[in-house]
Amino acid sequence: NVAKELPDTQFAIIDDAAATGDNIANLLFAENEGSFLVGAAAALKSKTGNIGFVGGVDVPLIHKFQAGYEAGAKAVKPDIKVQVKYLTQPPDFTGFGDPAKGKTAAAGMFDNGADVVYHAAGGSGGGVFEAAKAAGGLAIGVDSDQYNTADPAVKDVILTSMLKKVDVAVYDFIKTVVDGNFAPGPVTYDLAKDGVGYSTSGGQVDDIKDQLEGFKQKIISGEITVPEK
């Protein structure tokens, strides 16, 4: 609505392709590709052959994280067990901000044999880290390098984080405006555009980085197609 009122202003919207207009850029991300890499990391590090995924809210965007994670894990270990739990169903979006729910869900997975749990659950992820710490397991963060932002008491259980590089997308958008190259419509920031990835803080993936980089190159080249559902 505002874009129509201000036709001489260029807008960018993150994670949304529905808002369209001649002055709107849609900055989208291949969360499934980044999630594939952390799924591979989970499978490579799992000793039980049993891992988990905690989604904040049961919506298509978060399904992309789950789909990529499962595909990555199964590329390493085809018979791996993946436990899945969504904290809330829309229109209840509190699943993105309820650490207690996140902790309960992850604790159940650890109790059922998982030793690595990935969350795409926003603020609820803090609870997933706490559950991993209590269970002697590992957890995987999301969006930013959560090793650098989590409570110091749980840092040692954060195996890696799936990086969604909103900074890269926003910088690119601003640069297109400054350079006079603005183009409306969707742009997907994938592995090839360095729009997603995985973190190495804490050093726990150092020994498997070559394997993760191998998967990354196969995705970029098109040898591996990562599902979105």
Short mmCIF file of C-alpha atoms in Angstrom, two decimals:
data_model
loop_
_atom_site.label_atom_id
_atom_site.label_comp_id
_atom_site.label_asym_id
_atom_site.label_seq_id
_atom_site.Cartn_x
_atom_site.Cartn_y
_atom_site.Cartn_z
CA ASN A 1 0.00 0.00 0.00
CA VAL A 2 2.77 2.44 0.92
CA ALA A 3 4.78 1.59 -2.21
CA LYS A 4 1.84 2.71 -4.36
CA GLU A 5 1.67 6.00 -2.45
CA LEU A 6 5.41 6.64 -2.91
CA PRO A 7 6.23 5.57 -6.47
CA ASP A 8 9.62 7.32 -6.47
CA THR A 9 10.86 5.35 -3.44
CA GLN A 10 12.38 1.90 -3.90
CA PHE A 11 11.27 -0.73 -1.38
CA ALA A 12 12.65 -4.13 -0.43
CA ILE A 13 10.68 -6.73 1.48
CA ILE A 14 12.37 -9.75 3.06
CA ASP A 15 10.86 -13.25 2.89
CA ASP A 16 7.80 -12.18 0.92
CA ALA A 17 7.02 -12.59 -2.77
CA ALA A 18 3.35 -11.61 -2.54
CA ALA A 19 3.88 -7.84 -2.35
CA THR A 20 4.60 -6.76 -5.92
CA GLY A 21 5.04 -3.46 -7.72
CA ASP A 22 7.37 -1.54 -10.02
CA ASN A 23 9.26 -0.19 -7.00
CA ILE A 24 9.33 -3.34 -4.82
CA ALA A 25 12.20 -5.82 -4.68
CA ASN A 26 11.49 -9.17 -2.99
CA LEU A 27 14.53 -10.51 -1.14
CA LEU A 28 14.11 -14.26 -0.74
CA PHE A 29 16.45 -16.96 0.58
CA ALA A 30 17.16 -20.59 -0.22
CA GLU A 31 16.82 -21.64 3.42
CA ASN A 32 16.54 -25.22 2.21
CA GLU A 33 20.09 -25.12 0.78
CA GLY A 34 21.65 -23.79 3.98
CA SER A 35 19.61 -26.28 5.98
CA PHE A 36 20.89 -29.13 3.77
CA LEU A 37 24.44 -28.33 4.89
CA VAL A 38 23.61 -28.28 8.61
CA GLY A 39 21.57 -31.47 8.13
CA ALA A 40 24.68 -33.09 6.68
CA ALA A 41 26.66 -31.78 9.67
CA ALA A 42 24.10 -33.24 12.08
CA ALA A 43 24.29 -36.67 10.43
CA LEU A 44 28.09 -36.62 10.31
CA LYS A 45 28.24 -35.78 14.03
CA SER A 46 25.40 -38.01 15.25
CA LYS A 47 26.47 -41.12 17.11
CA THR A 48 22.93 -42.49 17.56
CA GLY A 49 21.68 -42.10 13.97
CA ASN A 50 18.80 -40.10 15.43
CA ILE A 51 18.43 -36.32 15.10
CA GLY A 52 15.68 -33.72 15.56
CA PHE A 53 14.10 -30.64 14.00
CA VAL A 54 12.10 -28.06 15.97
CA GLY A 55 10.05 -25.63 13.88
CA GLY A 56 8.56 -22.54 15.48
CA VAL A 57 5.29 -22.40 13.54
CA ASP A 58 3.92 -24.90 11.01
CA VAL A 59 4.11 -22.66 7.91
CA PRO A 60 5.54 -23.16 4.38
CA LEU A 61 8.62 -20.99 5.07
CA ILE A 62 9.69 -23.25 7.94
CA HIS A 63 8.90 -26.37 5.88
CA LYS A 64 11.80 -25.26 3.64
CA PHE A 65 14.18 -25.50 6.60
CA GLN A 66 12.88 -28.96 7.52
CA ALA A 67 13.01 -30.26 3.93
CA GLY A 68 16.60 -29.17 3.42
CA TYR A 69 17.72 -30.46 6.81
CA GLU A 70 16.23 -33.91 6.23
CA ALA A 71 17.68 -34.10 2.71
CA GLY A 72 21.15 -33.18 3.94
CA ALA A 73 21.04 -35.68 6.77
CA LYS A 74 19.85 -38.47 4.46
CA ALA A 75 22.53 -37.66 1.88
CA VAL A 76 25.05 -38.64 4.58
CA LYS A 77 23.10 -41.44 6.25
CA PRO A 78 20.05 -42.65 4.27
CA ASP A 79 18.53 -44.54 7.21
CA ILE A 80 18.91 -41.73 9.77
CA LYS A 81 15.86 -41.05 11.97
CA VAL A 82 14.64 -37.44 11.98
CA GLN A 83 12.19 -36.42 14.72
CA VAL A 84 10.08 -33.36 13.83
CA LYS A 85 8.02 -31.08 16.07
CA TYR A 86 6.30 -27.77 15.33
CA LEU A 87 5.62 -25.66 18.42
CA THR A 88 2.41 -23.95 17.24
CA GLN A 89 -0.03 -23.95 14.34
CA PRO A 90 -1.09 -20.72 12.61
CA PRO A 91 -2.74 -18.36 13.40
CA ASP A 92 -0.84 -18.90 16.67
CA PHE A 93 2.65 -17.54 15.97
CA THR A 94 3.87 -17.66 19.58
CA GLY A 95 6.02 -20.65 18.60
CA PHE A 96 8.68 -18.17 17.47
CA GLY A 97 8.98 -16.66 20.94
CA ASP A 98 8.46 -19.36 23.56
CA PRO A 99 11.76 -20.78 24.88
CA ALA A 100 9.90 -23.03 27.37
CA LYS A 101 8.06 -24.76 24.51
CA GLY A 102 11.30 -25.08 22.58
CA LYS A 103 13.02 -26.66 25.57
CA THR A 104 10.20 -29.15 26.16
CA ALA A 105 10.08 -30.20 22.49
CA ALA A 106 13.84 -30.68 22.23
CA ALA A 107 14.04 -32.47 25.58
CA GLY A 108 11.51 -35.00 24.29
CA MET A 109 13.67 -35.61 21.23
CA PHE A 110 16.82 -36.13 23.30
CA ASP A 111 14.84 -38.49 25.56
CA ASN A 112 13.84 -40.43 22.43
CA GLY A 113 17.41 -40.97 21.32
CA ALA A 114 18.33 -37.87 19.32
CA ASP A 115 21.80 -36.43 19.92
CA VAL A 116 21.61 -33.38 17.59
CA VAL A 117 18.60 -31.02 17.27
CA TYR A 118 18.23 -28.16 14.76
CA HIS A 119 15.79 -25.35 15.44
CA ALA A 120 14.12 -22.91 13.08
CA ALA A 121 12.08 -21.39 15.86
CA GLY A 122 13.25 -17.83 16.47
CA GLY A 123 13.38 -16.93 20.17
CA SER A 124 12.24 -20.42 21.14
CA GLY A 125 15.65 -21.71 20.09
CA GLY A 126 17.17 -20.62 23.39
CA GLY A 127 15.18 -23.40 25.02
CA VAL A 128 16.49 -25.91 22.48
CA PHE A 129 20.05 -24.99 23.47
CA GLU A 130 19.18 -25.44 27.14
CA ALA A 131 17.71 -28.88 26.45
CA ALA A 132 20.83 -29.90 24.53
CA LYS A 133 23.02 -28.79 27.43
CA ALA A 134 20.93 -30.74 29.95
CA ALA A 135 20.95 -33.88 27.78
CA GLY A 136 24.62 -33.79 26.86
CA GLY A 137 23.62 -33.39 23.21
CA LEU A 138 24.27 -30.88 20.44
CA ALA A 139 22.10 -28.20 18.88
CA ILE A 140 22.14 -26.22 15.65
CA GLY A 141 21.24 -22.53 15.51
CA VAL A 142 19.51 -20.60 12.74
CA ASP A 143 19.63 -17.35 10.72
CA SER A 144 22.68 -15.82 12.43
CA ASP A 145 25.79 -17.30 14.05
CA GLN A 146 24.14 -18.14 17.35
CA TYR A 147 27.42 -19.27 18.93
CA ASN A 148 28.22 -15.54 19.13
CA THR A 149 24.87 -14.47 20.61
CA ALA A 150 23.74 -17.34 22.84
CA ASP A 151 24.01 -17.50 26.61
CA PRO A 152 27.68 -18.37 27.33
CA ALA A 153 26.46 -21.32 29.43
CA VAL A 154 25.19 -23.12 26.30
CA LYS A 155 27.78 -22.10 23.69
CA ASP A 156 29.60 -25.42 23.89
CA VAL A 157 26.54 -27.35 22.66
CA ILE A 158 26.09 -25.26 19.48
CA LEU A 159 27.50 -27.41 16.69
CA THR A 160 26.89 -24.82 13.95
CA SER A 161 24.22 -22.41 12.77
CA MET A 162 22.45 -22.16 9.42
CA LEU A 163 23.31 -18.68 8.22
CA LYS A 164 20.66 -16.67 6.40
CA LYS A 165 22.64 -13.68 5.20
CA VAL A 166 20.06 -10.90 5.30
CA ASP A 167 22.98 -8.45 5.47
CA VAL A 168 24.22 -9.59 2.03
CA ALA A 169 20.76 -9.19 0.49
CA VAL A 170 20.11 -5.76 2.03
CA TYR A 171 23.56 -4.49 1.01
CA ASP A 172 22.99 -5.70 -2.57
CA PHE A 173 19.60 -4.00 -2.68
CA ILE A 174 20.97 -0.67 -1.45
CA LYS A 175 23.85 -0.90 -3.92
CA THR A 176 21.47 -1.45 -6.87
CA VAL A 177 19.57 1.69 -5.85
CA VAL A 178 22.76 3.75 -5.44
CA ASP A 179 24.16 2.50 -8.76
CA GLY A 180 20.89 3.10 -10.61
CA ASN A 181 20.38 -0.62 -11.30
CA PHE A 182 17.29 -1.23 -9.18
CA ALA A 183 15.10 -4.05 -10.52
CA PRO A 184 11.70 -4.96 -9.06
CA GLY A 185 10.61 -8.51 -8.33
CA PRO A 186 12.05 -11.54 -6.57
CA VAL A 187 15.73 -12.30 -6.06
CA THR A 188 16.62 -15.54 -4.31
CA TYR A 189 19.79 -15.54 -2.23
CA ASP A 190 21.08 -19.10 -2.43
CA LEU A 191 24.47 -20.76 -1.92
CA ALA A 192 25.67 -19.52 -5.31
CA LYS A 193 24.92 -15.91 -4.26
CA ASP A 194 26.41 -16.45 -0.77
CA GLY A 195 22.95 -15.82 0.63
CA VAL A 196 22.92 -18.84 2.97
CA GLY A 197 25.57 -21.01 4.59
CA TYR A 198 26.78 -22.45 7.87
CA SER A 199 28.89 -21.11 10.71
CA THR A 200 32.20 -22.50 11.95
CA SER A 201 32.44 -20.65 15.29
CA GLY A 202 33.42 -22.92 18.16
CA GLY A 203 35.39 -25.23 15.88
CA GLN A 204 33.05 -28.21 16.14
CA VAL A 205 32.66 -28.63 12.36
CA ASP A 206 36.33 -28.11 11.51
CA ASP A 207 36.87 -31.85 11.04
CA ILE A 208 33.93 -32.22 8.61
CA LYS A 209 34.28 -28.93 6.74
CA ASP A 210 35.73 -30.60 3.63
CA GLN A 211 32.65 -32.82 3.38
CA LEU A 212 30.28 -29.88 3.89
CA GLU A 213 32.11 -27.84 1.26
CA GLY A 214 31.82 -30.81 -1.11
CA PHE A 215 28.04 -30.85 -0.68
CA LYS A 216 27.97 -27.06 -1.11
CA GLN A 217 29.73 -27.26 -4.48
CA LYS A 218 27.41 -30.04 -5.67
CA ILE A 219 24.39 -27.87 -4.84
CA ILE A 220 25.88 -24.82 -6.58
CA SER A 221 26.72 -26.88 -9.68
CA GLY A 222 23.23 -28.37 -9.81
CA GLU A 223 24.40 -31.93 -9.17
CA ILE A 224 22.24 -31.91 -6.03
CA THR A 225 18.78 -30.32 -6.08
CA VAL A 226 17.55 -29.55 -2.59
CA PRO A 227 13.78 -29.96 -1.99
CA GLU A 228 11.67 -27.14 -0.55
CA LYS A 229 8.87 -29.33 0.84
#
